[in-house]
Structure formats: C-alpha cells, structure tokens
Amino acid sequence: MERKELLQVKGLETTFFTEDGAIPAVDNIDFSLREGEILGIVGESGCGKSVTSLSIMGLVPSPPGKVTNGEILLEGTDLAKFSDKEMRKIRGKEVAMIFQEPMTSLNPLFTIGNQLTEAILIHNKKWSKKKAEERAIEMMKLVGLPRSEELLKEYPHQLSGGMRQRVMIAMALVCDPKILIADEPTTALDVTIQAQILQLMRDLNKRLNTAVMLITHDLGVVAETCERVVVMYSGQIVEEGPVDLIFKDPQHPYTKGLIQSVPDMRFKKDRLYSIRGNVPKPGSIKQGCRFAARCEWAHERCLQENPTLYQTGEHHKTRCFLVSGKEAHIDDRAIVESK
Amino acid sequence: MTEPLLKVNNLKKYFPIRKGILGKEQGNVKAVDDVSFYVYEGETLGIVGESGCGKSTTGRMIMKLLDPTEGSIEFEGKDLTKLSNAEMRKARREIQMVFQDPFASLNPRHTIGKILEEPLIVHGLGNAKERKKKVLELLEIVGLSSYHANRYPHQFSGGQRQRIGIARALMTNPKLIIADEPVSALDVSIQAQVLNLMQDLQKDLKLTYIFIAHDLGVVRHISDRVGVMYLGKMVELAESEKLYANPLHPYAKGLLSAVPVPDPDFKREHVLLSGDIPSPSNPPKGCTFHTRCPFKMEQCTAVVPILIEVEEGHSVACHLYDEGYVNDK
C-alpha cells in the first residue's frame, strides 16, 4: 500500500563554511517521509544524519552552516525558502523535534507546566491559561507520566531521565504535529528505559498517526521500530529500503559491514566482522565513492567516480557500482544518468 | 581447580552525603553493597548493569583508585586493601585500566610516545633505550605505526585513541586489565575493530579481563562469565551462555528482553520493566529490585536475598529461587 508522501527532501545540500573551507555536511540527498510511517535514518558520527534533521527544522546553526541547495517540501510547500519568522509557525505545529539529551533541552529555571503550556499558547494565542493546562495534563497522561497535576509544578531536575524524555515527547506533540523528528531519543537512556520510550513512540505513532523520523546509530533500535530505513555515510545516502530488506539482503558493502559488526546478544560469534579504517571527516573525500577506502570490493572505477543511487528493487536503492548490473533489468535510466 | 587470580569478598563502598555548613554526615549512598566474585586467569568476566548500579565503582576499587568501605580484594593471594602505598604501586603493574572516554584519558599536551612511556618511568622499568623500544613494539601490537609516537592525541580518531589507551595499559605487562566501557564512545564499525583487538591480545598475551559495560551484546561477545548488577548488588552471576539462554533473576530477564536486536523478524516475549531505578541514597528495603519486580512476594520487601548457586556456574540473588519455593514449584 503506497501512502501519501508528507515530506519530500530533494537534492538537499547543507554546507558549513569554516576556516578550512566549505564542508558539505549533507551532500545532495533525496528521500521522503510518508504519512504515518516510522522512517529510520542510520549512520555513524559525522555522516550528516543530524544535520539533515536540523535542515528540515530550519535549525542549522548559521553561521557557519547554511542550506545551500535543494528543496524541503512539506505537503508541497518548500520549507527551505521560508524566513525565520515563517519557520516559527511550522516548528512545533507541523514538524516537532525531540533531542538526545532531555536535560539540556528543558529549561532548568521553569516548571514542567510552564514549559508545556508555553508551547501550547504560542501556537494557540486565544487559549486561556487554564485550557492550556488541561491540554498539558491530557498530553502528560498520553505519554504515561504519573501524577500529572503535581508534575506540572515540578522542575526538570526533579525528574529522572526517562521521565524527562516523556515530557519532551509530550511537549513535541501538544500541537498535533504531522511529523515528529527524534534525534537519538534514547541514546542517553538506560536499556530498560529505552525499551519503555521506544514502546511509547510506536504506540503514539499508531494512535495519533504522526509520521516519525527516527535518527539513530543503533541498528537494533531501527530493526525494532522502523518500517523503512535510510543509511547515510559521509553526507550521502548509500542505501534506502524497507527495514526487512535492508537487514536481510543489504546491498551496499557499508550496510553489510555495519550489520555484521554488531555483536548479537542471541548468539556468540567467534569473531566480529570489522570494517577497516576510520569514519571519514565530513568533506574529506573529494573524488570517487566515499566508502572506497574502506571497502573490500573497491576497484579502479570506485576511486575515480562516485556512483549514483541505483534502483535495486521496487523500493530499494543502493549507491554502489557492484549492484549497477542487477539494476539494469529494472530501470535502465539510472545507468544512463550515471554516465 | 586452580586458584582464582582475583577474589573479591563482600566488597562495599558507601559514599557519605554531607549537608550543611559543618558537613555533617546525613546518611550515605551505597554505591557497591556487599559484592563478591572471582576471576580466573585468562578469562573475561563481564559486569553489566544500568547507570548507578555500581559497576564502575567496583572496577575503580579493584584498581584502588577508590578505597573500599569494607571487604577484601585478593590478587594473587595478597589482599590489596591491606597493602602499603609502596606495595600497592608494585601491584598496580599487574593491574591496569582502560577507560571509556579516549578523549579525556589522554593528556593533550603530550605526544603518544610520552604518554606510553610514562607508566614505565613511574614504575622505574628499563632505561631510556629500552623504554623507547617497548613503546614502538606496543604501537605495532595495537595496530598503529611507529611514526605515530611523535604525534599528539588530537591527531587521532576515537578508535585510534582507544588503541593508544589499550597500549598504555599494556606497557607494564599486566596480568589483569579492567576495561570500563572501553567501546561505548566509539562508532559501531570501530567498536568491532577494538573488540577484535582486545580478543587477540588476550590470546597472545594471556590477559585476564574485567569488562565493564552497559551493552549486553558487546558483553556477551567478549565474556566467558557475566555478572549482572543492580543498585550496588550482584543479582546474577553465570557463565555467559547460561545467562543469555536462561536468565533467572527478573531484572536480568527484563534487561535482556529490553535490548534491541538488529533483526526485524525477531519476535520475543517482552518483559517490559516499569518504573525507574530508585536512588542509591535511599534504596528500597529487602530486595532492592522489588519496586519494579513483576514477581514481588511478601518477603521481598523485608529480607535481602543472597547470591546462591542454583546450578553449576549459575548464581542468582532472588527469593524466587530460595529452596522452599523451588520445592513448591
């Protein structure tokens, strides 16, 4: 079943202008988020996954960062062209975001109630304070926070990490956004608390039909939570597809290596597969496939030119010359494009 | 059976909570509360648990970076808690530590050569020439090159820095390495490299590891035996195959089922633990886990369960496995 595309990112390029020159942290990426789905974006540090989400939110620190190219279409409207003032109306109302460390995203000087109602009142100027408070309590119950009336009067430091993240989720969802971007929402939490928060996010996704873009480095979290996955490496998308295809039949050598290098809790492997070399700094690779230096199958052509994203299945795309042959049967166009 | 290399008996660490101008003691945080375990030569003991469970404090006490409140730590038959400073310095040659954050644990003003040489100088081992040779030798062993000796820490990536951290720990030819979250700051692809390196080194140099981590997958991969800690107590200790196949303690069950598995087809029974970890300054009475336990019974709120061996190589501290209850079933 094909669902409507809510958010389309086309040719997005976000560049950081530093003393060492212009560094493309996100380099020409295309993907879309469909209505009510959970899309995972995975990659290691410096692959551009967080910058992608900040670009969508219009929160790239500027200077030095800037969206230098591309379109971010939210139901057809290009957010990349919006002014700060216009973006303020979108943020929180249409697209909301939660971050890795809930403590640093909450203001320690204000009560939870204060911060929750502020978010409601900004987007609903005519509401009374009482009505906003009622809404806040309703949201806190929705995210499973106990004794919500009392919590309204408490300060962030009085809450545990898991509760703070629940408050952040409640705050993000108060205005019924269409899209929730979650940037490593469980990385700072303990596993048992992580399981609670992931369960909550899956629940809310089903009940409210909010589309979720989940950014993470943890393949386990992706496998358990997402329907589709985008794998990023060094500012580019290297593979994209439904979650079971990506895990069962990964096509890109990077995705393959990444999946094999995770220790599995269910059985003991004698030795872990490891990808050689180091994660490259953004912008350090100028020519050829960005993964070539670490790839076991790299050949001459990989060092010369960067492959495009080939359509390797109906819903599966891979950026690798090795699969370019397979793809020819499905779609000849991409090959022509790559030349 | 041979004598264990390390015996930890009834180890406790209480941190005082001081309040007011005079710093009067207002109770304490029981960071580690009556923990005992053995480590045999050549094996890897994993210690897992969530934040605040006391796993790092345990590691630091074995290193004598913290003085235990009570209990003994016997290393090769000597009680480390009773050694004088000079004797302890000698013993430290045999026990070394690898830290979590490879960015914070290397002095940014020293070259790698100097950082690696320092343990030898501190322990008065070898002359300048021998020390230099040893530095170059260890750089090769951990997969770096000799020219790296003249570089500074900021010129290395996280994975390379952790290799340097490991090389430094190996400089004095130790027998026991305590690794406190050695791979949790690293990217997945780099994590695998460092784990493989640690396994190779263990084989080649006959090292014994205490591997402290919160990632259960990583711990299973590297450990022969695993101890699960919760709020300062060891709640389950078993051979890793046994623990992962058949966890007994309700907390261990919850913890294992909470770990996301990188396989979308994998269906499991979820034991979702509710609630948060209680504060270690005011732990629940009786079994510290009873506030979150789905199998709570009357005596759990009153009597502290002790770690007992329920089958060979598998111990658990839970009233469900007290003898009377086993018979009832």
XYZ file of C-alpha atoms in Angstrom:
668
model
C 0.000 0.000 0.000
C 1.503 3.291 -1.063
C 0.910 6.100 1.366
C 0.934 9.787 0.627
C 4.320 11.461 0.819
C 4.171 14.025 3.584
C 7.676 15.343 3.388
C 9.920 15.262 0.346
C 13.562 16.196 0.558
C 15.039 16.846 -2.864
C 18.709 17.469 -3.585
C 19.328 18.835 -0.102
C 22.784 20.238 0.419
C 23.852 21.803 3.714
C 27.299 23.330 3.831
C 29.359 24.542 6.750
C 31.647 27.437 5.917
C 34.648 27.050 8.192
C 38.222 28.301 8.231
C 39.219 25.143 6.408
C 36.836 25.941 3.574
C 33.304 24.909 2.688
C 32.396 21.486 4.066
C 29.293 19.792 2.668
C 27.902 18.003 5.732
C 24.879 16.886 3.750
C 25.551 16.406 0.074
C 22.660 16.139 -2.346
C 20.259 13.813 -0.594
C 16.755 12.803 -1.643
C 14.235 10.958 0.460
C 10.656 11.197 1.530
C 8.646 10.577 4.648
C 5.195 9.077 4.165
C 2.084 9.645 6.185
C 2.017 7.740 9.476
C 5.249 5.798 8.927
C 8.369 5.482 11.049
C 11.445 6.155 8.956
C 14.864 5.384 10.387
C 17.972 7.320 9.445
C 21.123 5.463 10.482
C 24.771 6.232 10.228
C 27.886 6.802 12.281
C 29.207 10.069 13.655
C 29.714 12.735 11.023
C 27.538 11.068 8.371
C 25.149 14.027 8.288
C 22.096 12.432 9.861
C 21.632 15.135 12.480
C 22.374 17.963 10.052
C 19.660 16.560 7.780
C 17.101 16.826 10.564
C 18.269 20.290 11.596
C 17.998 21.409 7.962
C 14.376 20.271 7.842
C 13.634 22.144 11.063
C 15.467 25.264 9.867
C 17.756 24.977 12.876
C 21.164 24.662 11.228
C 23.463 26.934 13.239
C 24.124 29.881 10.965
C 26.837 30.969 10.534
C 28.738 28.721 9.796
C 26.049 26.404 8.424
C 23.621 27.038 5.597
C 21.227 25.082 3.413
C 22.928 25.793 0.106
C 20.756 23.843 -2.266
C 17.647 21.738 -2.611
C 14.048 21.668 -1.588
C 12.313 20.530 1.591
C 8.695 20.061 0.596
C 6.151 19.723 3.383
C 2.941 18.790 1.596
C 4.197 20.706 -1.409
C 5.414 23.872 0.345
C 9.154 24.457 0.264
C 10.407 24.994 3.816
C 13.914 25.783 2.589
C 12.622 29.101 1.252
C 10.876 30.087 4.495
C 12.091 33.006 6.602
C 12.836 32.507 10.293
C 9.505 34.053 11.156
C 7.580 31.731 8.867
C 9.508 28.718 10.153
C 8.476 29.573 13.697
C 4.871 28.827 12.738
C 5.837 25.460 11.277
C 8.092 24.330 14.111
C 6.124 22.658 16.866
C 2.863 22.933 14.958
C 3.588 20.964 11.783
C 7.008 19.470 12.488
C 8.247 18.890 16.030
C 11.563 17.581 17.245
C 12.972 15.808 20.278
C 16.644 15.566 21.100
C 19.138 13.169 22.601
C 19.701 14.761 25.972
C 16.388 15.767 27.548
C 18.100 17.641 30.382
C 19.754 20.170 28.120
C 16.580 20.705 26.083
C 14.463 21.620 29.102
C 14.906 24.958 30.832
C 16.032 24.249 34.415
C 14.534 27.539 35.696
C 10.935 26.884 34.702
C 8.451 24.287 35.886
C 7.338 21.480 33.603
C 3.849 23.031 33.497
C 5.257 26.373 32.487
C 7.233 24.889 29.609
C 4.407 22.677 28.381
C 1.789 25.449 28.374
C 4.201 27.851 26.699
C 4.377 25.527 23.716
C 0.571 25.348 23.576
C -0.032 29.077 23.985
C 2.489 30.083 21.320
C 0.528 28.257 18.664
C -2.940 28.861 20.128
C -2.849 32.516 21.132
C -6.535 32.711 22.057
C -6.491 29.865 24.567
C -6.806 30.622 28.273
C -4.083 29.509 30.631
C -6.499 27.060 32.213
C -7.388 25.460 28.899
C -3.698 25.146 28.066
C -3.051 23.481 31.411
C -5.831 20.990 30.807
C -4.302 20.167 27.437
C -0.891 19.779 29.079
C -2.314 17.315 31.609
C -4.051 15.395 28.849
C -0.749 15.126 26.943
C 1.148 14.012 30.044
C -1.363 11.232 30.570
C -0.990 10.255 26.925
C 2.765 9.785 27.291
C 2.295 7.797 30.501
C 3.527 10.297 33.066
C 2.090 9.542 36.504
C 0.623 12.170 38.905
C 0.464 14.750 36.139
C -1.134 17.548 38.192
C 1.759 17.574 40.647
C 4.368 17.209 37.927
C 3.201 20.487 36.379
C 4.635 22.289 39.400
C 7.953 20.421 39.420
C 11.280 21.392 37.860
C 13.242 19.299 35.331
C 15.941 18.321 37.839
C 13.338 16.559 39.962
C 12.600 14.112 37.137
C 14.524 11.039 36.003
C 15.993 10.779 32.514
C 13.149 8.634 31.221
C 10.505 10.986 32.619
C 12.246 13.995 31.099
C 12.193 12.340 27.700
C 8.469 11.655 28.169
C 7.976 15.352 28.962
C 9.878 16.239 25.783
C 7.646 13.926 23.757
C 4.531 15.412 25.367
C 5.821 18.890 24.567
C 6.573 17.945 20.975
C 3.099 16.510 20.478
C 0.937 19.186 22.165
C 0.035 20.831 18.871
C -0.635 17.583 16.986
C 2.277 17.906 14.568
C 2.185 15.846 11.387
C 5.841 14.926 11.727
C 7.970 14.133 14.742
C 11.721 14.166 14.259
C 13.502 12.241 17.004
C 17.282 12.699 17.045
C 18.838 9.845 19.065
C 15.936 9.996 21.561
C 17.092 7.029 23.626
C 20.877 7.176 23.375
C 21.301 8.823 26.786
C 18.922 6.389 28.483
C 19.430 3.006 30.102
C 18.231 -0.037 28.133
C 15.166 -0.761 30.230
C 14.106 2.895 29.992
C 14.959 2.905 26.280
C 12.567 -0.004 25.776
C 9.803 1.991 27.504
C 10.371 5.095 25.367
C 10.532 3.137 22.086
C 7.325 1.344 23.018
C 5.721 4.739 23.716
C 6.855 6.141 20.370
C 5.458 3.135 18.480
C 2.205 3.477 20.400
C 1.820 7.171 19.698
C 2.689 6.657 16.050
C -0.208 4.193 15.772
C -2.711 6.136 17.863
C -2.076 9.654 16.566
C -0.804 8.665 13.109
C 2.146 11.028 13.494
C 4.902 10.298 11.000
C 8.206 9.751 12.806
C 11.713 10.299 11.506
C 13.984 8.416 13.892
C 17.648 9.296 13.733
C 19.946 6.811 15.423
C 23.247 4.988 15.260
C 21.768 1.852 16.821
C 20.762 -0.786 14.274
C 18.841 -2.686 16.937
C 16.597 0.307 17.572
C 15.966 0.632 13.834
C 15.084 -3.045 13.419
C 12.593 -2.866 16.264
C 10.948 0.421 15.493
C 11.123 1.444 11.834
C 9.337 0.469 8.649
C 11.827 1.968 6.233
C 15.492 2.860 6.621
C 17.845 5.353 5.064
C 21.529 4.528 5.600
C 23.869 7.512 5.421
C 27.620 7.634 5.005
C 29.762 10.744 4.788
C 26.920 13.126 3.920
C 25.229 10.901 1.358
C 22.550 8.251 1.289
C 24.172 4.905 0.469
C 21.138 2.675 0.795
C 17.417 3.048 1.283
C 14.655 0.494 1.595
C 12.130 -1.356 3.753
C 13.580 -2.480 7.065
C 13.367 -6.257 6.444
C 15.092 -5.946 3.061
C 17.884 -3.805 4.455
C 18.591 -6.254 7.257
C 18.083 -9.494 5.334
C 19.519 -8.555 1.998
C 21.697 -5.467 2.339
C 23.271 -4.439 -0.965
C 25.813 -1.781 -0.086
C 29.118 -3.047 1.352
C 28.871 -0.440 4.130
C 25.414 -1.572 5.216
C 26.547 -5.200 5.066
C 29.619 -4.455 7.162
C 27.696 -2.405 9.667
C 25.116 -5.121 10.266
C 27.784 -7.791 10.609
C 29.880 -5.778 13.031
C 27.166 -5.514 15.670
C 27.580 -8.148 18.384
C 24.344 -10.100 18.612
C 23.008 -10.807 22.049
C 21.293 -14.004 20.939
C 24.322 -16.000 19.904
C 28.047 -15.766 20.176
C 30.092 -15.073 17.091
C 33.723 -16.185 17.246
C 34.951 -13.019 15.739
C 33.213 -9.843 14.743
C 33.399 -8.633 11.201
C 35.021 -5.236 11.219
C 35.116 -2.549 8.570
C 38.715 -1.472 8.188
C 39.867 2.123 8.524
C 38.195 5.070 10.168
C 34.999 7.035 9.777
C 35.994 9.861 7.404
C 35.672 13.503 8.413
C 32.876 15.277 6.531
C 34.136 16.734 3.271
C 37.485 14.917 3.379
C 36.775 12.694 0.377
C 36.708 14.670 -2.829
C 36.813 12.012 -5.510
C 35.252 8.638 -6.105
C 32.959 6.599 -3.905
C 33.157 7.872 -0.336
C 33.360 4.353 1.045
C 36.023 3.136 -1.403
C 38.961 3.462 1.001
C 37.288 1.106 3.499
C 35.555 -1.194 1.028
C 36.719 -4.764 0.462
C 35.340 -4.799 -3.055
C 36.619 -1.425 -4.236
C 38.045 -1.399 -7.753
C 39.542 1.188 -10.075
C 36.253 2.797 -11.013
C 35.265 3.327 -7.358
C 38.289 5.563 -6.827
C 37.519 7.659 -9.892
C 33.796 8.356 -9.817
C 31.064 8.405 -7.225
C 28.211 6.002 -8.011
C 24.651 7.316 -8.072
C 21.797 5.772 -6.132
C 20.702 2.833 -8.263
C 17.206 1.468 -8.021
C 17.955 -2.137 -6.976
C 14.399 -3.185 -6.246
C 10.952 -1.705 -6.319
C 11.517 0.142 -3.059
C 15.237 -0.415 -2.680
C 18.029 1.951 -3.693
C 21.790 1.424 -3.370
C 24.763 3.628 -4.140
C 27.314 1.100 -5.401
C 28.752 0.048 -8.753
C 28.559 -3.605 -7.709
C 24.779 -3.547 -7.925
C 24.579 -1.452 -11.083
C 24.334 -4.657 -13.137
C 21.396 -6.020 -11.171
C 19.564 -2.820 -11.585
C 19.714 -2.732 -15.354
C 16.783 -5.151 -15.565
C 14.549 -2.893 -13.582
C 15.424 0.511 -14.810
C 17.952 1.463 -17.463
C 17.613 5.149 -16.840
C 19.792 5.383 -13.756
C 22.774 3.896 -15.575
C 22.470 6.389 -18.350
C 22.265 9.141 -15.759
C 25.407 7.932 -14.038
C 27.354 8.272 -17.265
C 40.670 -26.256 40.052
C 43.319 -23.547 40.095
C 43.158 -20.631 42.483
C 41.416 -17.586 41.070
C 43.642 -14.677 40.038
C 41.354 -12.219 41.775
C 38.978 -12.792 44.662
C 36.609 -10.036 45.682
C 34.894 -10.667 49.003
C 31.983 -8.709 50.447
C 33.144 -5.505 48.843
C 31.321 -2.350 49.922
C 31.650 1.290 49.069
C 29.487 3.843 50.835
C 29.831 7.481 49.861
C 28.799 9.846 52.656
C 26.210 12.517 51.900
C 27.223 15.702 53.685
C 24.907 18.606 54.243
C 25.014 21.986 55.995
C 27.953 24.275 56.719
C 29.637 21.818 59.024
C 29.329 18.992 56.543
C 27.511 16.728 58.905
C 27.014 13.249 57.553
C 23.408 12.720 56.512
C 23.397 9.090 55.519
C 25.222 7.568 52.592
C 24.997 6.335 49.028
C 25.515 2.612 48.879
C 27.302 2.544 45.537
C 28.536 -1.023 45.981
C 26.911 -3.108 48.653
C 28.334 -6.494 49.518
C 29.625 -7.771 46.208
C 31.724 -10.942 45.900
C 33.137 -12.656 42.831
C 36.180 -14.486 41.480
C 38.118 -14.021 38.287
C 40.249 -16.877 36.953
C 43.417 -16.385 34.990
C 42.881 -15.958 31.254
C 39.138 -15.475 31.394
C 36.953 -12.458 30.818
C 34.411 -11.509 33.419
C 31.792 -9.108 32.109
C 29.955 -6.827 34.505
C 26.736 -5.318 33.180
C 24.149 -3.031 34.647
C 22.468 0.289 34.136
C 23.728 3.662 35.284
C 24.237 3.895 39.019
C 24.420 0.141 39.569
C 27.975 0.333 40.915
C 29.810 -1.440 38.105
C 32.363 1.339 37.587
C 32.856 1.857 41.325
C 33.667 -1.854 41.611
C 36.290 -1.545 38.884
C 37.810 1.514 40.482
C 38.093 -0.205 43.842
C 39.986 -3.134 42.355
C 42.379 -0.583 40.852
C 42.493 1.022 44.312
C 41.519 4.345 42.761
C 38.840 4.285 45.453
C 39.248 2.819 48.921
C 36.609 0.237 49.782
C 34.495 0.880 52.879
C 34.591 -2.805 53.712
C 35.622 -6.101 52.219
C 38.758 -7.541 50.691
C 40.280 -7.713 47.236
C 42.724 -10.600 46.938
C 45.005 -10.512 43.930
C 47.353 -13.491 43.630
C 46.755 -14.215 47.287
C 47.583 -10.709 48.549
C 44.856 -8.510 49.983
C 45.135 -5.233 48.090
C 43.185 -3.327 50.726
C 45.918 -4.031 53.285
C 48.945 -3.117 51.163
C 51.047 -0.040 51.871
C 51.316 2.606 49.155
C 54.693 1.337 48.001
C 53.487 -2.258 47.822
C 50.361 -1.152 46.023
C 52.405 0.651 43.404
C 54.140 -2.628 42.662
C 50.852 -4.468 42.481
C 49.479 -1.885 40.071
C 51.975 -3.004 37.490
C 49.947 -6.185 37.314
C 46.546 -4.488 37.179
C 45.879 -1.821 34.589
C 42.825 0.014 33.421
C 41.339 1.097 30.083
C 38.896 3.971 30.345
C 35.731 4.829 28.484
C 36.483 8.194 27.025
C 39.589 8.113 24.847
C 39.282 11.889 24.509
C 39.523 12.639 28.208
C 42.014 10.000 29.299
C 44.992 11.090 27.183
C 46.937 14.242 28.070
C 46.529 16.572 25.060
C 49.919 18.212 25.658
C 51.953 15.018 25.499
C 52.991 13.075 22.446
C 51.819 9.477 22.185
C 55.400 8.342 22.805
C 55.495 10.245 26.074
C 52.062 9.036 27.147
C 53.064 5.427 26.570
C 56.449 5.799 28.197
C 55.076 7.303 31.383
C 53.907 4.081 33.076
C 57.420 2.672 32.630
C 59.010 5.756 34.196
C 56.549 5.707 37.089
C 57.343 2.078 37.787
C 61.087 2.546 37.158
C 61.258 -0.048 34.427
C 64.068 -0.126 31.879
C 66.426 2.588 30.638
C 65.591 5.234 28.033
C 66.509 2.990 25.118
C 64.555 0.001 26.335
C 61.553 2.165 27.077
C 61.583 3.603 23.580
C 61.799 0.138 22.090
C 58.862 -1.030 24.172
C 56.762 1.974 23.064
C 57.344 1.181 19.397
C 56.698 -2.504 19.980
C 53.328 -1.849 21.611
C 52.253 0.636 18.960
C 52.713 -2.174 16.439
C 50.870 -4.660 18.633
C 47.748 -2.488 18.864
C 47.762 -1.844 15.129
C 49.362 1.595 14.934
C 52.709 2.508 13.405
C 55.971 3.657 14.920
C 55.711 7.140 13.369
C 52.589 7.730 15.471
C 54.798 8.081 18.553
C 55.605 11.697 17.730
C 52.006 12.777 17.273
C 49.558 14.306 19.722
C 46.213 12.820 20.818
C 44.094 15.295 18.830
C 45.583 13.949 15.611
C 43.898 10.593 16.162
C 40.350 9.358 15.708
C 38.347 7.885 18.576
C 39.162 4.302 17.658
C 42.878 5.026 17.357
C 42.864 6.808 20.706
C 41.282 3.786 22.317
C 44.080 1.678 20.805
C 46.547 4.047 22.456
C 44.658 3.665 25.741
C 44.994 -0.098 25.429
C 48.695 0.154 24.545
C 49.287 2.290 27.626
C 47.562 -0.269 29.825
C 49.813 -2.994 28.379
C 53.122 -1.148 28.871
C 53.874 -2.714 32.261
C 52.995 -6.280 31.153
C 49.962 -6.550 33.430
C 48.049 -9.746 34.146
C 44.663 -8.165 34.732
C 43.057 -5.425 32.663
C 39.994 -3.631 33.923
C 38.190 -2.140 30.938
C 35.471 0.310 31.912
C 33.113 0.843 28.944
C 36.055 0.691 26.505
C 33.937 0.750 23.345
C 30.818 2.687 24.252
C 32.143 6.016 22.955
C 33.031 4.500 19.573
C 31.118 4.135 16.318
C 29.786 0.661 15.543
C 32.309 -0.118 12.810
C 35.195 0.984 15.050
C 33.774 -0.816 18.069
C 34.169 -4.139 16.263
C 37.832 -3.362 15.493
C 38.624 -2.615 19.134
C 36.768 -5.695 20.418
C 38.675 -7.903 17.991
C 41.939 -6.316 19.074
C 41.140 -6.975 22.722
C 40.373 -10.616 21.973
C 43.597 -11.067 20.000
C 45.639 -9.504 22.771
C 44.020 -11.737 25.336
C 45.044 -14.818 23.356
C 48.579 -13.633 22.589
C 49.460 -12.144 25.965
C 47.331 -14.431 28.173
C 45.481 -11.488 29.700
C 42.612 -11.581 32.143
C 39.863 -9.040 31.624
C 37.192 -7.493 33.746
C 34.977 -5.946 31.119
C 32.527 -3.382 32.453
C 29.814 -2.243 30.035
C 26.146 -1.488 29.681
C 25.817 -3.009 26.201
C 24.671 -6.590 26.680
C 25.522 -7.643 23.143
C 29.118 -6.487 23.489
C 29.448 -8.144 26.892
C 28.163 -11.463 25.622
C 30.548 -11.344 22.711
C 33.663 -10.908 24.805
C 32.872 -12.530 28.168
C 33.231 -16.068 29.494
C 31.204 -15.260 32.578
C 28.893 -12.330 33.227
C 27.717 -10.636 36.410
C 24.579 -8.507 36.396
C 24.499 -5.654 38.893
C 21.535 -3.657 40.145
C 21.729 -0.855 42.707
C 25.067 -1.847 44.153
C 24.375 -5.573 44.323
C 25.327 -8.510 42.156
C 21.939 -10.057 41.333
C 23.065 -12.786 38.955
C 26.415 -14.275 38.033
C 26.761 -17.039 35.464
C 28.658 -18.414 32.509
C 27.637 -16.159 29.669
C 25.980 -18.942 27.625
C 23.817 -19.868 30.595
C 22.910 -16.315 31.483
C 21.849 -15.332 27.991
C 20.000 -18.556 27.285
C 18.254 -18.712 30.610
C 18.334 -15.599 32.770
C 16.878 -16.333 36.196
C 16.640 -13.038 38.028
C 13.571 -10.997 36.995
C 15.817 -7.980 36.476
C 18.180 -9.906 34.202
C 15.143 -11.134 32.242
C 13.849 -7.587 31.834
C 17.264 -6.247 30.939
C 17.891 -8.896 28.288
C 14.491 -8.503 26.704
C 14.936 -4.714 26.565
C 17.964 -4.873 24.293
C 17.020 -4.077 20.702
C 18.114 -6.858 18.336
C 19.239 -5.936 14.817
C 16.789 -8.309 13.134
C 13.311 -7.074 12.210
C 11.886 -10.624 12.181
C 12.949 -11.406 15.696
C 9.905 -11.780 17.933
C 10.390 -12.242 21.621
C 8.485 -12.126 24.818
C 8.846 -8.653 26.155
C 9.325 -8.322 29.877
C 8.887 -4.561 29.963
C 10.146 -3.306 33.300
C 8.055 -0.448 34.568
C 9.310 2.491 36.573
C 12.746 3.963 37.114
C 15.831 2.873 39.011
C 15.437 4.029 42.638
C 18.024 6.383 44.092
C 21.010 4.542 45.619
C 20.965 7.015 48.544
C 17.640 5.619 49.617
C 17.401 2.088 48.218
C 14.250 0.037 48.811
C 14.310 -2.293 51.818
C 14.707 -6.020 51.326
C 15.427 -6.874 47.708
C 16.350 -3.576 46.025
C 14.535 -4.655 42.874
C 11.127 -5.263 44.477
C 9.755 -1.839 43.413
C 9.971 -2.875 39.733
C 9.633 -6.632 40.026
C 6.625 -8.332 38.418
C 7.016 -11.356 40.734
C 7.193 -9.498 44.037
C 6.351 -11.593 47.110
C 5.906 -10.703 50.741
C 9.409 -11.419 51.974
C 10.985 -9.441 49.091
C 10.150 -6.172 50.842
C 11.764 -7.315 54.077
C 14.560 -9.837 53.533
C 17.636 -9.162 51.418
C 18.193 -12.144 49.092
C 21.725 -13.512 48.931
C 23.577 -14.779 45.888
C 23.252 -18.574 45.844
C 24.349 -21.110 43.269
C 21.233 -22.714 41.805
C 23.023 -24.831 39.224
C 26.677 -25.282 38.417
C 28.174 -21.970 37.350
C 24.940 -20.047 37.735
C 24.182 -17.982 40.844
C 21.259 -15.715 41.489
C 20.101 -13.478 44.343
C 16.325 -13.773 44.316
C 13.730 -15.194 46.712
C 12.029 -16.986 43.821
C 14.932 -19.424 43.871
C 15.059 -19.880 47.646
C 14.911 -23.562 48.414
C 11.401 -23.582 49.834
C 9.988 -22.008 46.712
C 11.800 -24.241 44.319
C 10.151 -27.185 46.078
C 6.719 -25.583 45.848
C 7.001 -25.495 42.104
